[in-house]
Structure formats: C-alpha cells, structure tokens
Coordinates of C-alpha atoms in Angstrom, one line a residue:
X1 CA 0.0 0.0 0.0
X2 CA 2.7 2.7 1.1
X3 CA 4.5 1.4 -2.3
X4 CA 2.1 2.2 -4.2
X5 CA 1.3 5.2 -3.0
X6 CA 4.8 6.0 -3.5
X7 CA 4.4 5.0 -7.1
X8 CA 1.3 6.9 -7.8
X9 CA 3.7 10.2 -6.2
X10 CA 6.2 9.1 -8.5
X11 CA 4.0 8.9 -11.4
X12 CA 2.1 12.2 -10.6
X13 CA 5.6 14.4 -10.5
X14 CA 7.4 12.6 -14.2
X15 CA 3.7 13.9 -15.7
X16 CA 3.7 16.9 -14.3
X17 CA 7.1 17.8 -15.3
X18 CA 6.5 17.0 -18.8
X19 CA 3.6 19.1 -18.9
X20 CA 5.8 21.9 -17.5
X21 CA 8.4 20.9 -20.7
X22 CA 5.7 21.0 -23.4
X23 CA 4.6 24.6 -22.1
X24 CA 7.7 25.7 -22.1
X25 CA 7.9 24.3 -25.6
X26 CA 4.8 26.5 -26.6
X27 CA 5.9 29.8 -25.2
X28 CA 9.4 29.3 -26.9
X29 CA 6.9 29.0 -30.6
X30 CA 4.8 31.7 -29.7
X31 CA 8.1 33.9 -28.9
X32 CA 9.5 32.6 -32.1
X33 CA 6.3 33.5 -34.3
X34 CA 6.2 37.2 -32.7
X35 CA 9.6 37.5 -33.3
X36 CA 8.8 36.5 -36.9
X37 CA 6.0 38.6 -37.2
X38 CA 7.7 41.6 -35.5
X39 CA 10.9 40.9 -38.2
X40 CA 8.5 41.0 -41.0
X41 CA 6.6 44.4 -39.8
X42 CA 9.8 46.0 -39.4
X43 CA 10.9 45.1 -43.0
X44 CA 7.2 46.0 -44.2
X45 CA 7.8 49.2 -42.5
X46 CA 11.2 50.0 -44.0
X47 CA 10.4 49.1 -47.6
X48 CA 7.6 51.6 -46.8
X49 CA 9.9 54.0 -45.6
X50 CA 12.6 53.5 -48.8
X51 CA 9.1 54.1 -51.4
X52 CA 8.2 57.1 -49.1
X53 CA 11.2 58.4 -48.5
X54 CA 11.5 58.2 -52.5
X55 CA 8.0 59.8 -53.5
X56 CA 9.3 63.1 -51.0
X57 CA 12.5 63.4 -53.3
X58 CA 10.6 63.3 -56.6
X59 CA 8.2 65.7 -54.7
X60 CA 10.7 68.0 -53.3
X61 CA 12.5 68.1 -56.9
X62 CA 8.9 69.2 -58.8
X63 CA 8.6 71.8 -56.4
X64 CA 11.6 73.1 -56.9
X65 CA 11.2 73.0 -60.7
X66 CA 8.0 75.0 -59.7
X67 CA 9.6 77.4 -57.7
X68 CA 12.0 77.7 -61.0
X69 CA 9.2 78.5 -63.4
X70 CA 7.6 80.6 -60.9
X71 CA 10.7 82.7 -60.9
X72 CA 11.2 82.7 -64.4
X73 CA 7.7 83.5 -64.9
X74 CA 7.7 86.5 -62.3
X75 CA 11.1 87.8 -64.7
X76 CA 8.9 87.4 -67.5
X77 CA 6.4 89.8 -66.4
X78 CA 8.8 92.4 -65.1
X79 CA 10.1 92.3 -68.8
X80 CA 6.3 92.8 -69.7
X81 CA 5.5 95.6 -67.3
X82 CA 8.6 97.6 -68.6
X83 CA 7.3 96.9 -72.4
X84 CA 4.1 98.5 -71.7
X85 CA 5.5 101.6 -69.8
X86 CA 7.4 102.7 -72.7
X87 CA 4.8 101.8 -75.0
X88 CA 2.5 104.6 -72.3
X89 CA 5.3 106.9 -72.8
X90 CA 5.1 106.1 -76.2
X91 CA 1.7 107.0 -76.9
X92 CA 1.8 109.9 -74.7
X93 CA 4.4 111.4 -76.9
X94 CA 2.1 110.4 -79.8
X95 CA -0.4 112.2 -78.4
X96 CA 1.2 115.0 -77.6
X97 CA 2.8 115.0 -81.4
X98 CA -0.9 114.7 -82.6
X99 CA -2.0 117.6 -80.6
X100 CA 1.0 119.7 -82.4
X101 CA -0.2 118.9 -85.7
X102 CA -4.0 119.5 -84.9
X103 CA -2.6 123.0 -84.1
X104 CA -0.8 123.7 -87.2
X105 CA -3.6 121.8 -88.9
X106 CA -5.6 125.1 -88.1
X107 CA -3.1 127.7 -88.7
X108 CA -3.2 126.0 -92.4
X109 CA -6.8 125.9 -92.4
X110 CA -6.7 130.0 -91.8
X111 CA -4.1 130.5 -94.6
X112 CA -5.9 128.0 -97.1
X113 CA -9.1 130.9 -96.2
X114 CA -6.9 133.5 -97.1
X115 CA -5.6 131.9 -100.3
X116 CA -9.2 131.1 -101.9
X117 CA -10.6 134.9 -101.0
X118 CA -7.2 135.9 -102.8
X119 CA -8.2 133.1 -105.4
X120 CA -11.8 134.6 -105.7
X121 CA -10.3 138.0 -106.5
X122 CA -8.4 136.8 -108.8
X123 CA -11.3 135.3 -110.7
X124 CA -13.3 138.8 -110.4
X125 CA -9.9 140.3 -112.0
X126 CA -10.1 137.7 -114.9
X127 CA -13.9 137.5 -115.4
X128 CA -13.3 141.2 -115.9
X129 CA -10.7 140.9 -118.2
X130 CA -12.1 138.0 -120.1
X131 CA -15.4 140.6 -120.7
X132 CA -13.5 143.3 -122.1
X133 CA -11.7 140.8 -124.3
X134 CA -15.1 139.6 -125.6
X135 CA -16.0 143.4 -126.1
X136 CA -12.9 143.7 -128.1
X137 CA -13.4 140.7 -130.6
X138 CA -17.2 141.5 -131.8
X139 CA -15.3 144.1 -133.2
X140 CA -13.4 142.4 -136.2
X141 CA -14.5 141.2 -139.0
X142 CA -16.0 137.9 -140.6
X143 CA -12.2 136.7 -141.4
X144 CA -10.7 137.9 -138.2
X145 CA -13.4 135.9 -136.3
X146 CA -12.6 132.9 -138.4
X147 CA -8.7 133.1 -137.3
X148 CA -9.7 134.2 -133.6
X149 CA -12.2 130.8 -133.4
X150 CA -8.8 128.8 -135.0
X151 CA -7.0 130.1 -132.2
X152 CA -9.3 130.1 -129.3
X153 CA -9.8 126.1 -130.4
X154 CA -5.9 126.3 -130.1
X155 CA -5.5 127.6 -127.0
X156 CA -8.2 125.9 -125.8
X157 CA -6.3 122.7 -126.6
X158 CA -3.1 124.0 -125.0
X159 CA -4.7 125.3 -121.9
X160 CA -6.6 122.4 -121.2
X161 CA -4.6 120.9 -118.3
X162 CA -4.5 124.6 -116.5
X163 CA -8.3 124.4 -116.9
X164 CA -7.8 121.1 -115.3
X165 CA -5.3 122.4 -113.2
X166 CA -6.6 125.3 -111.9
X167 CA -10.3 123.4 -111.3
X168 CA -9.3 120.7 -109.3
X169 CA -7.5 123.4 -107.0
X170 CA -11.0 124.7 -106.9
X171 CA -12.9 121.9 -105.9
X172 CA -10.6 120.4 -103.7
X173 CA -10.5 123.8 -102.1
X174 CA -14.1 124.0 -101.7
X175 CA -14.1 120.3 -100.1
X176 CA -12.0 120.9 -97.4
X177 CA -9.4 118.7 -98.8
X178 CA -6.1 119.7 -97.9
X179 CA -4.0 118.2 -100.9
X180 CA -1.3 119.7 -102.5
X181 CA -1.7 120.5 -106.2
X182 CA 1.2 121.2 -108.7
X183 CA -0.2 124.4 -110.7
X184 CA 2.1 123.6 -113.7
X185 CA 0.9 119.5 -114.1
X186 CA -2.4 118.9 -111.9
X187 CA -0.3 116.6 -109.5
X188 CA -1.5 116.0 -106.5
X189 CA 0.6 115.0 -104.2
X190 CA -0.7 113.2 -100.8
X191 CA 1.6 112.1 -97.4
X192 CA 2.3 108.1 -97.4
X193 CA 2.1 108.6 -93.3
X194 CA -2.1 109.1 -93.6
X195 CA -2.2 106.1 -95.8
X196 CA 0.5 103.1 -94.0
X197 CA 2.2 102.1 -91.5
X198 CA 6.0 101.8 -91.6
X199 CA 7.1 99.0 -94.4
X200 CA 3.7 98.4 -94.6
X201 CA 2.1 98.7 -98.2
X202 CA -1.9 97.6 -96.0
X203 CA -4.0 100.9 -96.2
X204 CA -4.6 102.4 -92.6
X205 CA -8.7 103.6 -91.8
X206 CA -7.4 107.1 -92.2
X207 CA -6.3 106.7 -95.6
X208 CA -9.7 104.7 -96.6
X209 CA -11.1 108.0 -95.4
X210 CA -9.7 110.0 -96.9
X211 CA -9.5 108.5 -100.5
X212 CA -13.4 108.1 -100.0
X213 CA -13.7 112.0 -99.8
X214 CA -10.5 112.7 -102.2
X215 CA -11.6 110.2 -105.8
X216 CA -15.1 111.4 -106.0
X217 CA -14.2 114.6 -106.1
X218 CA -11.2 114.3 -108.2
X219 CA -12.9 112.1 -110.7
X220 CA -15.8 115.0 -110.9
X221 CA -13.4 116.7 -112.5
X222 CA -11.4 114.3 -115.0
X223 CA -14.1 112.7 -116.3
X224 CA -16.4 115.1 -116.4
X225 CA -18.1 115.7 -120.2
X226 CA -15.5 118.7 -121.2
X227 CA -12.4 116.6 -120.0
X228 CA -12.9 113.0 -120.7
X229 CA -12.0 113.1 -124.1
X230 CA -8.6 114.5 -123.2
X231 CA -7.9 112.4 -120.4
X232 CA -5.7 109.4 -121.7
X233 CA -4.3 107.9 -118.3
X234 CA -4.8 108.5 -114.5
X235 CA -1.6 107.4 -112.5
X236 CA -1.4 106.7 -109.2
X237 CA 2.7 106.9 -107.8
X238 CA 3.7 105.1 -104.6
X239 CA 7.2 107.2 -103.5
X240 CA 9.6 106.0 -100.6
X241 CA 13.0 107.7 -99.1
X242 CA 16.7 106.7 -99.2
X243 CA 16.2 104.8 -96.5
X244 CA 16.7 101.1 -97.3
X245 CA 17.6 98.6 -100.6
X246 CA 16.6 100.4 -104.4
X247 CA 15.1 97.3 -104.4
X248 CA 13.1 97.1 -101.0
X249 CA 11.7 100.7 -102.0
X250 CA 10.8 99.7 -105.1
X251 CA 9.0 96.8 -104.0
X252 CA 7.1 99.2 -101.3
X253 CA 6.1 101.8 -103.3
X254 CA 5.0 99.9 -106.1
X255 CA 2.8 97.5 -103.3
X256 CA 1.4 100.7 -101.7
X257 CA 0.9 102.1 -105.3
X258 CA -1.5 98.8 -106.0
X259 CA -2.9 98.8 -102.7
X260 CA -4.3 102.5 -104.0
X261 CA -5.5 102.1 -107.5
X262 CA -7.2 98.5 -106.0
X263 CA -9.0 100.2 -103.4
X264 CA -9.9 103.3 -105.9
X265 CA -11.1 100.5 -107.9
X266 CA -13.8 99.0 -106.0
X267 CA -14.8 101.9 -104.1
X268 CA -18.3 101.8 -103.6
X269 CA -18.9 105.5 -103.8
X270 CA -18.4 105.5 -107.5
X271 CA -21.1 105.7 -110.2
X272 CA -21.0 102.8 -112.6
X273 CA -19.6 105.3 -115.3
X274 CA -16.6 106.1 -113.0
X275 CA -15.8 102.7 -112.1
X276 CA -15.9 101.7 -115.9
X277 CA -13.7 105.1 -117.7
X278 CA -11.6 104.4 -114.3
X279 CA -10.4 101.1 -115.3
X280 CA -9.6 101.6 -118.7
X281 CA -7.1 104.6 -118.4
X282 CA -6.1 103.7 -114.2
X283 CA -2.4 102.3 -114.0
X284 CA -0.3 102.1 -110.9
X285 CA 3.6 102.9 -110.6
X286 CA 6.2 102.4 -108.2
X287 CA 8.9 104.7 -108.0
X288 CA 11.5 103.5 -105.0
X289 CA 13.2 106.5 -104.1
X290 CA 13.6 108.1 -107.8
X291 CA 12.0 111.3 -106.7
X292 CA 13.4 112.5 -103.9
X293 CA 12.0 116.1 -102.2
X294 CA 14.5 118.2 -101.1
X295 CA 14.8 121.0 -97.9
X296 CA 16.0 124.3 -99.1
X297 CA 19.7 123.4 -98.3
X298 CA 19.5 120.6 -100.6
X299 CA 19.1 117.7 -97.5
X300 CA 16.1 115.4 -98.4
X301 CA 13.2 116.0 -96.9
X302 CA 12.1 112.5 -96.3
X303 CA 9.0 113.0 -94.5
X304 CA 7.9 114.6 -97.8
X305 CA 9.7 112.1 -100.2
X306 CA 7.5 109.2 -98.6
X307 CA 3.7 110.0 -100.7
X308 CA 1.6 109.0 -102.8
X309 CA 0.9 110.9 -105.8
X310 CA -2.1 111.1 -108.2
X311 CA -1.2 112.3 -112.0
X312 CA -3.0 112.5 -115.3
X313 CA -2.0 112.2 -118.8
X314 CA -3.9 113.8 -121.8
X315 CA -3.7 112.3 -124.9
X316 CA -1.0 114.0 -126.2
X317 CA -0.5 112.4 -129.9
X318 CA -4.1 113.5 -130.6
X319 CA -3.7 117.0 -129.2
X320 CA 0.1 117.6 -131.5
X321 CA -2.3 116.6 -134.7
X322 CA -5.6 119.0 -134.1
X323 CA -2.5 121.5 -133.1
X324 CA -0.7 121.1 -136.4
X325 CA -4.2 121.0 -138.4
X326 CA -5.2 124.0 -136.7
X327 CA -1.7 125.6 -137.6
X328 CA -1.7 125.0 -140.8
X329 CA -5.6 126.4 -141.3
X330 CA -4.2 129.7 -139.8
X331 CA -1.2 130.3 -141.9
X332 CA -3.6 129.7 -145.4
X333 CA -5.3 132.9 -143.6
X334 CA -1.9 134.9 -143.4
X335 CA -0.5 136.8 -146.1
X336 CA 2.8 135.8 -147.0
X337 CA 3.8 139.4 -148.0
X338 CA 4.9 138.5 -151.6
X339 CA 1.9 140.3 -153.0
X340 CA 0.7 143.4 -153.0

C-alpha cells in the first residue's frame, strides 16, 4: 500500500514535469512566431519607408522645378510691365505729337481761307478781263473771227490741263481737302504717313477715309463731259525715301501704289460710269526712291519724299495733230507778204 502510493507520487511528479516541458515548448513557438512577425513588420515598414522616402524626393525636386518656373515667370512679367511703360510713354508722346499737328492743322486751315478769297479775286480780275476781251473781238470782222475761233480752239487745246489744273485746285478747295496740287501739271501729291504704317504697303482707316472723300471729287473733275476726251491715263505713284535697298523701296512703293488704284477700284462710292472710264485709263507705278523732295539746303526732306501721288496724262499724240491741223488752217489765212 505505502508502495504504491509512492508509485502513484512518482508517477504524478514525471507527468507533471513534462507538462511543464511542453509549455515551455509553446511559449518558446509563440516567442519565435512574434519574433517573426515583429521581423517581417519591421521590413514591411522599411520598404515603406525607402518608397516614401522616394515619393518626398521626386516631390521635393517638382517643387523646386515649380519654384524655378515661378521665378522665371515673375522675370517674365517684369520684362512685360517695362514693355508697356514705354509703350505709355510712347503713346503719350504720340499724343502730344498729334495735338501739335492738330494745331498747325488750323493755322493752315486760316491760310488755305486766305488763299481762296485771294483766289476769288483773282477770278473777279479775270472774269473782268475775259469781258472786255469779248467786247474787243465782236469788233473784227467775218475773217478775223474765223482766225480768232482757230486760235481760241488752239489755246483751248493748249490750256486744257491749267483748266484742269486750276479746277481741281477749286474743288478740292471747296471740299476741305487739304491736298497739295502742282499748278504747272495737276499733280497731287498726298503724305504716305495718312495712308501706311512703316514697311507696310496695308492701307490704314485714315487713308480709306480719306481717299473716299478725295476720288469722287477728283474724278468730278477728270471725267467730267468737257475733259474725258482728253484724259488718256490716271496714274497713281507710290514714293519711298533713301532709306533702305533700291530694291526694297521699289518693291514698297509699287505695293502701296497697288494697294491704291485696288481700293480706288472697288470703291463703292463711284457711279457705274466712273468705275468703268476708271479702269480703262487707271495704272499704278512704283517709284522707289527716284524722286526725292528736297529741304532748301538741298538735304532730303524724307518726310515729304514718302507720298503717294495722283497724276494725269492727256492724250498727247491726238492734241500735237488737231495742233498742227489748226496751224496749218491759220497760216492759209496769213498773207505771206509776196503780194501786194
């Protein structure tokens, strides 16, 4: 009995110490697994880190590229803001420049006054003139009035471009048109600066304008009944200054030249009539810098030299023959002083 008892103690502590050992045996796994686990979070975690750590580099660098273009940008637009000052300063001097020629705009407005009540006198004086040469001439007789109708249809064909001439200084006058007409040919002579730009050949507004008001008027008078048959060509002359290539000018002026007679052309203002006598004797010319004006001191005058001139031709064969026919009727009338 007290052996087995003994036994059965025996028996009781070997099982209870290898409970103790497979415990121990499961802690040690568990320790192991977390260790594992811990191992493999920390790895997670780092590879994390390293891809992190990566995406702040590449987001560093883009910001810095956007703080570059920023900059650049912000240098950009100080550029831009000094641009537009001068181009204030710039227009204010325009201004100030268009103000100055308003001004003398007027002073030649009250001299132009003066020259056509000057001009009206003058046409008194002549009417005057012209009546007591009338007065004179019923006085001859039947062969004398033959020779003075020969000679009035003479002089009538001489004088027809200062009848020209001295009209279109009339009407142009009485239109408020400001152009500058050569009293020996009829040019007319107008400034490039109304019509382009610089090396531009594109007409500006101002010049539309003002060719709307100017070709009416001026074709009122070349084509009107007395005229027309005279007329033989209408030119239209783009000019340029020295400054620049022969070739470059020539090339200007004879664009701007176009860019005129085109837009004279299809000007809407124009009666059917005009459009059609106006393309059969309009031609457009360039002339580079072949006719220069000059200052008084013989310097060009290149604000002047840049224009655009308007020019006619008469028929000049036709006129030499009716001159020679009318010549030669005249001297059958003279006595050659052989007789008695």
């Amino acid at each position: 009995m007290a052996r087995q008892r003994t036994h059965n103690q025996r028996a009781g502590r070997g099982n209870s110490g290898s409970s103790w050992i497979s415990y121990s045996d499961i802690m040690a796994a568990l320790v192991l697994v977390f260790v594992l686990f811990l191992v493999y979070n920390l790895y997670h975690y780092n590879q994390l880190l390293l891809i992190k750590s990566k995406e702040l580099d590449t987001q560093k660098t883009l910001v810095s590229n956007q703080q570059k273009q920023l900059e650049e940008q912000a240098g950009i637009l100080i550029v831009q803001q000094a641009n537009l000052d001068a181009a204030s300063a710039e227009l204010m001097q325009i201004r100030l420049e268009l103000s100055d020629k308003e001004d003398e705009l007027e002073q030649q407005t009250i001299i132009l006054i003066g020259k056509q009540e000057e001009l009206d006198e003058a046409r008194a004086t002549l009417a005057a003139r012209e009546t007591e040469l009338n007065q004179l001439q019923l006085q001859l007789g039947a062969q004398q009035e033959l020779f003075e109708e020969q000679t009035r249809r003479l002089e009538e064909m001489v004088g027809v471009r200062s009848e020209i001439v001295r009209e279109l200084s009339s009407v142009l006058a009485a239109s408020n048109l400001a152009a500058q007409v050569d009293p020996n040919t009829g040019d007319i002579m107008l400034d490039s600066k109304v019509f382009f730009q610089t090396n531009s050949s594109e007409i500006r507004e101002d010049g539309k304008a003002l060719l709307n008001r100017f070709v009416p008027v001026y074709l009122s008078v070349l084509l009107q009944d007395q005229y027309r048959d005279y007329v033989g060509e209408i030119i239209i002359e783009g000019h340029t200054d020295s400054s620049g290539t022969y070739i470059r000018n020539l090339q200007l002026s004879q664009d701007r030249a176009l860019a005129v007679a085109t837009y004279c052309l299809e000007m809407p203002g124009l009666t059917a009539e005009q459009q059609s006598m106006l393309r059969s004797i309009l031609t457009a010319k360039g002339r580079s810098y072949n006719d220069l004006v000059y200052n008084e001191d013989g310097t060009e005058n290149q604000e002047a030299s840049r224009r655009v001139e308007f020019k006619f031709n008469l028929k000049d064969s036709e006129m030499i023959n009716e001159m020679n026919r009318i010549l030669t009727m005249n001297t059958t009338l003279i006595p050659d002083g052989t007789g008695e």
